[in-house]
XYZ file of C-alpha atoms in Angstrom:
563
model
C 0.000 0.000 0.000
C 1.340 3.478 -1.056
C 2.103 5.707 1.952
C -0.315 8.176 1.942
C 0.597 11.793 1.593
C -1.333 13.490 3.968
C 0.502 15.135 6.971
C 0.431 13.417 10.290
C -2.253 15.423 12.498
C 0.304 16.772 15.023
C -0.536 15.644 18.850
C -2.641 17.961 20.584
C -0.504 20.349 23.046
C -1.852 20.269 26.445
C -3.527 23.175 27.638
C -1.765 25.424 29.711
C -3.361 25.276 32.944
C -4.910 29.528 33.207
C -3.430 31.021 36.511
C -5.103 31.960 39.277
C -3.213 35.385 39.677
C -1.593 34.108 43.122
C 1.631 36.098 43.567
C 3.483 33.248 44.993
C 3.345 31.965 41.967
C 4.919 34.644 40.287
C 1.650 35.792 38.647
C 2.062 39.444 39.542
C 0.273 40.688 36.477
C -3.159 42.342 37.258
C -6.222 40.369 35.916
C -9.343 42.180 36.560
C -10.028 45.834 36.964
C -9.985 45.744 40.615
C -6.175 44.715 41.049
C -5.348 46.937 38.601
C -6.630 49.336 40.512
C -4.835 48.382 43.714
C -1.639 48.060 41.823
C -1.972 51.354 40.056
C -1.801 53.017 43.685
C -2.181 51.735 46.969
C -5.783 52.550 48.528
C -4.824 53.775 51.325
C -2.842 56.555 49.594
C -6.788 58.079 48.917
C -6.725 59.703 52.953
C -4.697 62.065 51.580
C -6.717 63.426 47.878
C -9.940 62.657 50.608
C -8.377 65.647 52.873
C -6.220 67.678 50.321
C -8.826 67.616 46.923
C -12.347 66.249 47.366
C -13.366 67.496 50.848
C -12.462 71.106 49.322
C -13.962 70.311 45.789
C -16.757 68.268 46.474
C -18.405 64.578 45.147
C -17.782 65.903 41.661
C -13.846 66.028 41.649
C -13.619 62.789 42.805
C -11.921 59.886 40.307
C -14.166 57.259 39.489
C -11.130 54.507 40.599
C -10.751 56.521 43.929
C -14.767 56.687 44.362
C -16.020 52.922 43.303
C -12.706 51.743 44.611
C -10.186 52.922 47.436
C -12.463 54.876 48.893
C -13.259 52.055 50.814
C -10.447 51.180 52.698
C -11.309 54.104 54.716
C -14.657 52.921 55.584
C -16.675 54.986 53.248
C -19.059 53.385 50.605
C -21.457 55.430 48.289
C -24.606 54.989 49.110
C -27.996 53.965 47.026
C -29.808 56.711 45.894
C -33.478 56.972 46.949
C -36.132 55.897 44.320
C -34.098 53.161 42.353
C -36.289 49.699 43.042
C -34.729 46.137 43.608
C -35.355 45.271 39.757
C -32.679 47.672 38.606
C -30.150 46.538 40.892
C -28.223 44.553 38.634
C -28.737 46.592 35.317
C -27.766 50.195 36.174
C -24.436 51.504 36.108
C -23.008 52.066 39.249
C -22.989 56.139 38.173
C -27.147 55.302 38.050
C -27.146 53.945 41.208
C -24.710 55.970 43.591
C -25.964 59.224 45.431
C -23.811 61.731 46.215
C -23.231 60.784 49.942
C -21.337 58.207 51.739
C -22.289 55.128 54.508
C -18.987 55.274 56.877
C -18.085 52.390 58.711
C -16.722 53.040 62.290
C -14.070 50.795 63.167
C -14.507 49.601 66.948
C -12.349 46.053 67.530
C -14.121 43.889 69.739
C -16.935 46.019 70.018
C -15.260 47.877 72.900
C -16.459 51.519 73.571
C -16.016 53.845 76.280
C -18.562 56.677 76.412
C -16.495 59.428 75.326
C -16.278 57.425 72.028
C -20.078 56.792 72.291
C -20.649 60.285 72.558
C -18.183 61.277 69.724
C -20.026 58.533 67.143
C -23.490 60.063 68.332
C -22.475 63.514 67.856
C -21.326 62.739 64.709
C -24.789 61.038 63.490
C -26.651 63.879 64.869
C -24.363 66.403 63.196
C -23.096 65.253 59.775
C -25.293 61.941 59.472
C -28.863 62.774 59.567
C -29.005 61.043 63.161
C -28.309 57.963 61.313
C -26.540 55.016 63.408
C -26.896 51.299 62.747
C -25.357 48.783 64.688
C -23.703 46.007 62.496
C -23.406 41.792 63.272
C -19.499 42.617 63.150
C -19.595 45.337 66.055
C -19.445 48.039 64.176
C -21.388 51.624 63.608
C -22.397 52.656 60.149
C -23.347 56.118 59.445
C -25.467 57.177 56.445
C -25.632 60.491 54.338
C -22.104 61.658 54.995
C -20.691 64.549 52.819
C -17.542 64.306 51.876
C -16.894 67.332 52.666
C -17.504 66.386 55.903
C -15.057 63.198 56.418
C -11.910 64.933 57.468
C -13.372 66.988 60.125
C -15.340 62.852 60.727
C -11.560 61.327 61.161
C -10.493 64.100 63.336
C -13.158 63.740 65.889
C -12.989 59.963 66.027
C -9.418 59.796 66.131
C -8.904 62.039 68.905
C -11.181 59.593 71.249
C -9.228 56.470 69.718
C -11.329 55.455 67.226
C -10.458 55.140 63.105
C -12.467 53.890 60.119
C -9.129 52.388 58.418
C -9.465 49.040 56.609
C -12.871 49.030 58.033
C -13.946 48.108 53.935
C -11.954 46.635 51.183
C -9.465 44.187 50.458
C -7.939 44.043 53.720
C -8.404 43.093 57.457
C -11.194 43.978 58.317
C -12.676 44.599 62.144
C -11.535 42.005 64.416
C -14.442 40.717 66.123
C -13.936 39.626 69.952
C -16.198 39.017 73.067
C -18.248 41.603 74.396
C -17.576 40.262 77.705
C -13.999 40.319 76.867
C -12.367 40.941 80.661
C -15.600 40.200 82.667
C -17.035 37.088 82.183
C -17.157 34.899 84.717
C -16.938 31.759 82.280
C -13.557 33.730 80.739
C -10.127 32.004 81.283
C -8.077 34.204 79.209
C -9.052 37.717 78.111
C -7.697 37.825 74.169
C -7.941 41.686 73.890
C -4.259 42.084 74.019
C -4.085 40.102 71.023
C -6.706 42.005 69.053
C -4.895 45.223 70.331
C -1.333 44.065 69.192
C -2.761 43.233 66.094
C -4.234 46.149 65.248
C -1.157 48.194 66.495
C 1.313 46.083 64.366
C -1.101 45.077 61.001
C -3.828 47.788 60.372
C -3.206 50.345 58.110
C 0.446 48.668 57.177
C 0.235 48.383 53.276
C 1.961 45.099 53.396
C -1.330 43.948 53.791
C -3.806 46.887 52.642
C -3.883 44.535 49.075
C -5.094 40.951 49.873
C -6.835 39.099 46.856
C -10.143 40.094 48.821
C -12.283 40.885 52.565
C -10.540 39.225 55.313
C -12.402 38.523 58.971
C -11.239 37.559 61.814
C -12.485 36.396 65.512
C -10.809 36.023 68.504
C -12.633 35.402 71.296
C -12.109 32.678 74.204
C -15.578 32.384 74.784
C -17.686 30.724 71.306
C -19.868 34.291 71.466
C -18.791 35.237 68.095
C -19.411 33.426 64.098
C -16.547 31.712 64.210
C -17.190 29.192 61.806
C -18.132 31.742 59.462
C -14.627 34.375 59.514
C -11.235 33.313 57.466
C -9.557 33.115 61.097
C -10.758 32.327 64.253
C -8.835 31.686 67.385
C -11.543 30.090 69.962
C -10.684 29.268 73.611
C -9.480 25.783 74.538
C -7.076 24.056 77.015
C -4.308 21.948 75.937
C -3.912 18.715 78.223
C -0.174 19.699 79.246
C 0.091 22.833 78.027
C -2.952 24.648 79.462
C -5.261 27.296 77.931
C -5.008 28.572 74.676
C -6.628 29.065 71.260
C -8.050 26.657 68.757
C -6.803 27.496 65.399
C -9.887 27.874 62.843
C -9.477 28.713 59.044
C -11.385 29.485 55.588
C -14.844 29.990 56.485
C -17.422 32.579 54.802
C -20.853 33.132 53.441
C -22.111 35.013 50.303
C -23.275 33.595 47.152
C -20.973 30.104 47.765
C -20.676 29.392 51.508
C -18.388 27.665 53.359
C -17.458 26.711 57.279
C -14.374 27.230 59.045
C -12.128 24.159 59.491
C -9.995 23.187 62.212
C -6.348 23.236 61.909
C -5.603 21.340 65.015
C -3.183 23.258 66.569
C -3.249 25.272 69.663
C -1.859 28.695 69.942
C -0.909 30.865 73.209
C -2.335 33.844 73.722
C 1.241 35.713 72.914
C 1.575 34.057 69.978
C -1.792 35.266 67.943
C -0.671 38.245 66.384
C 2.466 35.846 64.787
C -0.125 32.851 63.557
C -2.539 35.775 62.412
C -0.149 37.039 60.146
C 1.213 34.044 58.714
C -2.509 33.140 57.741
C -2.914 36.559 56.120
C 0.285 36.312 54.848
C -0.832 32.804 52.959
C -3.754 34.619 51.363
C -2.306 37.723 50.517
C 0.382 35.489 48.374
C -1.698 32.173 47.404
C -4.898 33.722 47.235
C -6.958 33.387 43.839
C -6.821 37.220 42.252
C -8.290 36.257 38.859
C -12.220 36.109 39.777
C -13.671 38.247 42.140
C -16.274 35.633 42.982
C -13.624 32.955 43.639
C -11.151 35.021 45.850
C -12.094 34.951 49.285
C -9.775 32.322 51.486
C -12.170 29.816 51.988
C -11.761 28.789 48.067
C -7.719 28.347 48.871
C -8.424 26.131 51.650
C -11.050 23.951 49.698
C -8.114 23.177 47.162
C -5.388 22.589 49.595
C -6.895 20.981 52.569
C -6.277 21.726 56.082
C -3.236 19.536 56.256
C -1.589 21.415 53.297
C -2.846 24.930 54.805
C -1.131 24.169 58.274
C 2.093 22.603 56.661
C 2.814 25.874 54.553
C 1.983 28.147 57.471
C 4.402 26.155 59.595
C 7.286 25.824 57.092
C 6.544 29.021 54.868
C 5.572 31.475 57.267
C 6.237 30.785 60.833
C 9.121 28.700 60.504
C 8.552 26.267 63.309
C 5.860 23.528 64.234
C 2.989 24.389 65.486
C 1.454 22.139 68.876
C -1.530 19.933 68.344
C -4.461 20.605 70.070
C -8.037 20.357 71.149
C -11.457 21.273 69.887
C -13.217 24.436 71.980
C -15.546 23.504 74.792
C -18.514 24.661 73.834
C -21.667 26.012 76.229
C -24.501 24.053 76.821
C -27.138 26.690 74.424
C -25.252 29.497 72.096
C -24.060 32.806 73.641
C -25.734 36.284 73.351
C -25.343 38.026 76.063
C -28.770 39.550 76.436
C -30.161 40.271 79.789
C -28.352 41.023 83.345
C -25.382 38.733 84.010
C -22.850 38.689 86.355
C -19.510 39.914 85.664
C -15.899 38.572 87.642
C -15.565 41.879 89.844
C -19.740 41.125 91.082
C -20.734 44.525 89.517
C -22.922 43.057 86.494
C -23.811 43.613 82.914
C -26.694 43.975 80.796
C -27.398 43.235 77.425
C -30.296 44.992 75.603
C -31.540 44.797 72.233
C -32.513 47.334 69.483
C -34.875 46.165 66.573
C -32.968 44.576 63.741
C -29.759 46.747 64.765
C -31.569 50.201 63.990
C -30.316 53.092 65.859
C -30.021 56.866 65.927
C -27.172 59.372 67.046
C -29.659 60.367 69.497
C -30.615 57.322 70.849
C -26.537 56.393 71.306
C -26.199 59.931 73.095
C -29.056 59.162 75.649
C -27.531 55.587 76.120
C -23.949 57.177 77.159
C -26.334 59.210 79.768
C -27.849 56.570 81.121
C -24.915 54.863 81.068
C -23.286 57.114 83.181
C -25.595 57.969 85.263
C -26.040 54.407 86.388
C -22.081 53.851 87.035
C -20.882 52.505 83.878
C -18.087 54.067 81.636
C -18.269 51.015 79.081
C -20.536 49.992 76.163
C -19.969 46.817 74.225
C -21.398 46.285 70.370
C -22.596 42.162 69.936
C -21.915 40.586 66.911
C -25.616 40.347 66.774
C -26.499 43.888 66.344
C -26.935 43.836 70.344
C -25.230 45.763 73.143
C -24.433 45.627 76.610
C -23.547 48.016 79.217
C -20.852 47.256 81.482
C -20.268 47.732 85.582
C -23.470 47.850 86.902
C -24.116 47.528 90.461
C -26.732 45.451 92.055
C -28.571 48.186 93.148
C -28.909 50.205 89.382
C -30.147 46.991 87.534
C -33.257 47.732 87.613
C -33.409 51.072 86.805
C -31.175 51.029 84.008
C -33.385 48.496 82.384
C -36.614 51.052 83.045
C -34.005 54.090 81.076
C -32.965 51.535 78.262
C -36.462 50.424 77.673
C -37.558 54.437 77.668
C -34.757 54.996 75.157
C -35.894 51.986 72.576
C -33.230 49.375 74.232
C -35.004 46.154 75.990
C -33.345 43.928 77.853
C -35.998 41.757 78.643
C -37.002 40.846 74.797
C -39.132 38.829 73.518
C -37.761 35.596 70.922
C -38.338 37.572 67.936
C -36.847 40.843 68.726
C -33.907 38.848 70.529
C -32.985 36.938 67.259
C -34.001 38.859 64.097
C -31.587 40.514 62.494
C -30.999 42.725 59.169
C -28.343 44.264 56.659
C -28.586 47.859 55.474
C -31.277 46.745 52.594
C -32.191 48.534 49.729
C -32.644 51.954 51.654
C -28.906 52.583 51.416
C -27.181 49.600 49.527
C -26.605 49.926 46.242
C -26.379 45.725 46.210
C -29.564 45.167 47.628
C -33.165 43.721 46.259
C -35.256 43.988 48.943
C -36.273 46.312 52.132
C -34.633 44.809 55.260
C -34.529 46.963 58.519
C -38.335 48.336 57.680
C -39.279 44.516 57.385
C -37.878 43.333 60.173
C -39.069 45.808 62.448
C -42.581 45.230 60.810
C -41.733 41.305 61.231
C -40.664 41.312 64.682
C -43.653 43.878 65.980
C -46.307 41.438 64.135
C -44.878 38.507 65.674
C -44.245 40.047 69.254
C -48.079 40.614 68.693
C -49.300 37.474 67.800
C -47.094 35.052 69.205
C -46.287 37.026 72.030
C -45.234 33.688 74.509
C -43.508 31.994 72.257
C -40.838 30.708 74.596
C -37.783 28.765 72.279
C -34.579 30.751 71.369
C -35.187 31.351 67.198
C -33.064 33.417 64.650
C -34.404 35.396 61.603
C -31.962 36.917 59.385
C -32.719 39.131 56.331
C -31.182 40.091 53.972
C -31.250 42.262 50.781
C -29.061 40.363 48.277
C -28.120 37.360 48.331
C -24.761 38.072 49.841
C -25.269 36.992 53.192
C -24.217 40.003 54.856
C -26.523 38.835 57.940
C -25.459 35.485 57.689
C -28.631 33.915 56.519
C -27.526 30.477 55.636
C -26.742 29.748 59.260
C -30.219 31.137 60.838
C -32.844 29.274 61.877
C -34.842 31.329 59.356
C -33.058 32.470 56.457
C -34.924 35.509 54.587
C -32.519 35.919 51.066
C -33.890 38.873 49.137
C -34.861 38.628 45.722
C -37.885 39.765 43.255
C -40.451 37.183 43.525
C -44.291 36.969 41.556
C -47.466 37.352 43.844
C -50.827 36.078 43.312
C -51.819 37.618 40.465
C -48.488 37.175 38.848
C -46.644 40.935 39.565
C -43.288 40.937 40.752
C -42.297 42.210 44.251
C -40.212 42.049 46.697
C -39.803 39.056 48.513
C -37.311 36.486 50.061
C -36.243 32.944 49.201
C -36.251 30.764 52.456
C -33.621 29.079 54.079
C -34.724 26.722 57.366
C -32.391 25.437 60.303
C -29.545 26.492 59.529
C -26.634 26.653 62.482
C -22.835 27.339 63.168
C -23.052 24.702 66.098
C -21.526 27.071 68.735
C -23.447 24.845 71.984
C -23.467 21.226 72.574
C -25.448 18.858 70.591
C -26.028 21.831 67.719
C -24.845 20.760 64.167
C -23.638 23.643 62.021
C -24.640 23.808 59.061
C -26.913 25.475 56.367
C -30.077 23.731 56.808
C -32.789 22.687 54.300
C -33.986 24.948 51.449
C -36.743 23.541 50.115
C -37.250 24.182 46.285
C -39.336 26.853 45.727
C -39.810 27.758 49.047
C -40.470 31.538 48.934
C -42.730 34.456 50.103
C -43.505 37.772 49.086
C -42.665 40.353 52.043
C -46.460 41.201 52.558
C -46.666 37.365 53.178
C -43.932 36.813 55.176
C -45.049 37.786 58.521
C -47.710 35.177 58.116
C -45.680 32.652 56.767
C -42.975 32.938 59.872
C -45.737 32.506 62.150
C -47.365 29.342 60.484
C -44.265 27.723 60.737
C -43.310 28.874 64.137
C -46.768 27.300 65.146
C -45.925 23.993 63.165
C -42.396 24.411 65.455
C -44.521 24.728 68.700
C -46.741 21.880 67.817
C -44.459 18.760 66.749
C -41.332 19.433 68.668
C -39.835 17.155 71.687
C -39.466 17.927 75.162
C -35.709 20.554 74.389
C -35.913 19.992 70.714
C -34.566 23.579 69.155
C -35.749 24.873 65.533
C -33.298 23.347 64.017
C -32.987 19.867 64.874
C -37.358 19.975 63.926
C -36.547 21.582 61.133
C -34.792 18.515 59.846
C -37.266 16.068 60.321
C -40.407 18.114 60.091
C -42.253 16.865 57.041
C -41.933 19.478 53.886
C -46.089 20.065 54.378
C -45.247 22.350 57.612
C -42.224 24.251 56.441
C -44.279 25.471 53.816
C-alpha cells in the first residue's frame, strides 16, 4: 500500500493550565479591573486626595477609581440613591445607582467603647449623618448620608477619642471581632484583647497587607460568642492537656453567594503568639490567594483546594518557621451565647445586654444611652456581633433602673424571641447591592410577631437580607430571609425572600452547624412573610420534643409544615 501523503495530524498540546493570579506563583500581572486598581496606587494613599482635593472640591472632583474603589479602605461606601427599586439593581451603572453621599463604617475592635467614644459617634450622626446610626453583626457603627466634605473633620473627631475607620472596607483586614464580655465574664479564662490590640497596632493600616486578593475577617474570642465558623480566622478558647489554655486554630470559612465553614487546623496557639499565627494566615492569602475572579477570591476557596493539612504545613514551614502544637477542639456552652439580659460579671458589679430592633439606631438614641450609662455607674458599652449591646459595671442596686431608662430609650433587655434573634443588613434603603427592604421589614416582622405570638418561649433566629450576599449570615439562621424579586398572586413581581430553614454554626453542645434545608421553591412575598414565619413557628410549637430547638425539627419536620 502506497504511503499516503497526507501530513500526520500533530498531537494535541496540552492546555496550559490559566493562573489563578496568586503572587506566589509569580503571577504578579493584574487580571481584573480591581487589582489593577490596587496596583496602580495603593488605597490607602486616597486619605490624603480625601483631605487635600475632594473634601475642598466636592463629590464631583472625585476619580471614578478613587470613588467605586479605594475609597473604601477608609470605611466609606457610596450609598444607594433613593427611588431606584430592587429590579434595577443589577442593570444600572453604578454612576445610576450611587448618590452623592457616603455610609462610613466606624471601626470599633471587639466592640469595645467607652462613652467618650459613644458620645463622639453620636455627635457625629446627629451632626453630619442625619441622626443615622446602625449597629452592624461585626460590632461596628455605620453612618449614612455623609458629605464628603464632611469626612476629614469625621476622622479628626474619632481619632482624637481612639477610634479610626481604616481598613474598616476593602481588600484588607477587616474589624476584628472579639467578646463583648472580653475581661468580665465569669466563664472567661483568658481575656484575648491584648491580642486584638497588638494586632491592630502592628497590622492595620500597614500596606503590606492593605492589598489581599479580597475581605478578610477575623475572631478572637475565648468564649464561642462570636461566628466563628463563618470568619477566614478564628482563634476560639481551649485548654491543651499539658500545656494549658489557649486558642483553637480555625481557618477558611465565609458566606455570600458560595458558603463555606471554618475548618480546624488542630493546633493550639498561646495567647502571645496570635498576632504571629494571624499574620502568617494573612500572609498565605495575601500570596496564594486566587486574584483572577472576584467571585472565587475569598480564602475559603484556597483552603477547599489545599486541605487543612496542606494549609497548616505551609503556614508552619513558609511562614512561621517552626511547628505548630496539636491541640483540642473548643468547649462549647450548653445553648449558644448572646449576652442579652443582666449577668454577672468577675468583679460582682454586672452587665446587661439589651436589644434594638434589627440593629436600627439613631445618634440620638446612642447619646441618651452614654447618659444613662453614666448615670447608672458605667463608663463602658460593648457592640454584639448580633447587632446587640451591653452596658458594662453595673451595680446590684442600678439593675433595675437602668433596664426602666434603656427600655424608655428603645433598648429592651428583657425581649421577647423575635426581637432577641431577628436581624438585618442595610437593605435597599442605602445599599446599592440590595433587592429587597430589610430593617423596615424586620421591624414590621418582629412587631407582628411580638403581637401574635407574644409567649412563644424557644430561642429562634431570623436573618434578612437584601441580596443574596449573606451580609446577615442567613444560611446559618434558623430562618433564612434571602432577598430577591419574587411573583405574587396575580403574577406581579415584588419584593420578597427565598427561604432558608435550620440552619446553624453549632456554637453549643449537641447543635450541628450547618446550612439547613432549602426547600425548592420555598419563597414568600414580604407582605406574606409575617404570616408565613408565624405558620411555621406554630408547626415548630406543635411537633417538637421535650428541648428539641428549631433546628434539629426543622430537619425532620415533614416538607407540608415548612411550607
Amino acid at each position: 500500500m502506497a504511503p499516503s501523503n497526507t501530513p500526520a495530524t500533530p498531537a494535541a498540546r496540552p492546555r496550559k493550565a490559566r493562573g489563578e493570579g496568586q503572587w506566589a506563583l509569580g503571577h504578579r500581572e493584574p487580571l481584573n479591573p480591581n487589582e489593577r486598581s490596587k496596583k496602580d496606587d495603593n488605597p490607602l494613599n486616597v486619605r490624603a486626595r480625601i483631605e487635600n482635593i475632594y473634601a475642598h472640591r466636592g463629590f464631583a472632583s472625585i476619580d471614578p477609581a478613587d470613588l467605586r474603589g479605594r475609597f473604601r479602605w477608609w470605611g466609606l461606601y457610596t450609598q444607594r440613591k433613593a427611588g431606584i427599586d430592587g429590579g434595577r439593581t443589577a442593570v444600572l451603572e453604578p454612576e445610576e445607582l450611587e448618590d452623592e453621599y457616603f455610609m462610613l463604617r466606624v471601626r470599633i475592635d471587639g466592640g469595645a467603647l467607652n462613652l467618650a467614644q459613644l458620645r463622639t459617634i453620636a455627635q457625629i450622626s446627629t451632626e453630619f449623618a442625619r441622626d443615622s446610626a446602625d449597629i452592624t453583626d461585626r460590632q461596628n457603627i455605620q453612618l449614612h448620608w455623609v458629605r464628603v466634605e464632611d469626612v476629614p473633620e469625621i476622622w479628626r473627631r474619632l481619632e482624637a477619642v481612639g477610634l479610626q475607620t481604616t481598613e474598616a472596607c476593602g481588600d484588607c483586614p477587616r474589624v476584628v471581632l472579639g467578646s463583648p464580655v472580653a475581661g468580665i465574664s465569669t466563664d472567661e479564662v483568658i481575656d484575648a484583647t491584648p491580642a486584638i490590640d497588638e494586632i491592630i497596632k502592628r497590622y492595620i493600616g500597614d500596606p503590606a497587607y492593605s492589598n489581599l486578593p479580597r475581605k478578610f475577617k477575623t475572631v478572637i474570642s475565648w468564649l464561642p460568642d462570636g461566628p466563628y465558623l463563618a470568619n477566614d480566622v478564628s482563634f476560639v478558647g481551649s485548654v491543651h492537656p499539658d500545656h494549658g489554655p489557649g486558642f483553637d486554630l480555625w481557618v477558611g470559612g465565609g458566606l455570600s453567594t458560595n458558603p463555606r465553614l471554618a475548618e480546624r487546623l488542630g493546633v493550639w496557639v498561646p495567647l502571645a503568639e496570635i498576632p504571629d499565627v494571624w499574620e502568617g494566615v494573612v500572609a498565605i492569602f495575601r500570596d496564594y490567594g486566587y486574584r483572577r475572579l472576584r467571585h472565587r477570591a475569598r480564602l475559603k476557596f484556597l483552603l477547599a483546594d489545599w486541605g487543612v493539612e496542606k494549609f497548616r504545613e505551609v503556614l508552619e514551614k513558609e511562614y512561621l518557621g517552626r511547628a505548630l502544637i496539636d491541640g483540642p477542639a473548643p468547649d462549647l456552652p450548653e445553648k449558644p451565647i448572646d449576652h442579652i439580659g443582666v449577668h454577672k460579671q468577675r468583679d460582682g458589679r454586672n452587665y446587661v445586654g439589651a436589644a434594638p430592633v434589627v440593629g436600627r439606631s439613631s445618634g440620638k438614641q446612642l447619646s441618651d444611652l452614654a447618659d444613662l450609662a453614666e448615670r447608672h455607674g458605667s463608663d463602658r458599652v460593648r457592640l454584639t456581633a448580633y447587632q446587640k449591646l451591653l452596658v458594662l459595671d453595673v451595680a446590684d442596686d442600678q439593675v433595675e433602673s437602668l433596664i426602666t431608662g434603656l427600655r424608655g430609650i428603645g433598648l429592651e433587655a428583657r425581649p421577647s424571641a423575635w426581637r432577641r434573634g431577628t436581624m438585618a443588613c442595610t437593605g435597599i434603603e442605602y445599599c446599592k447591592l440590595a433587592i429587597v427592604e430589610t430593617k423596615a421589614r424586620g421591624e414590621e416582622l418582629v412587631a407582628r410577631l411580638e403581637e401574635r405570638l407574644k409567649d412563644f418561649d424557644a430561642d429562634i433566629s431570623v436573618h434578612i437580607n437584601g441580596c443574596p450576599n449573606a451580609c446577615a449570615r442567613t444560611q446559618v439562621a434558623d430562618i433564612g430571609l434571602k432577598g430577591q424579586l419574587v411573583l405574587n398572586a396575580h403574577g406581579e413581581q415584588v419584593e420578597g425572600f427565598q427561604i432558608h430553614l435550620g440552619g446553624a454554626l453549632g456554637m453549643a453542645k449537641g447543635e450541628t452547624a450547618g446550612f439547613g434545608r432549602k426547600l425548592r421553591g420555598l419563597k414568600a412575598t414580604a407582605e406574606e412573610l409575617p404570616e408565613y414565619v408565624e405558620r411555621v413557628a406554630r408547626h415548630y410549637l406543635d411537633g417538637r420534643s421535650d428541648g428539641e430547638t428549631f433546628a434539629n425539627w426543622v430537619m425532620r419536620a415533614e416538607e407540608g409544615l415548612l411550607k
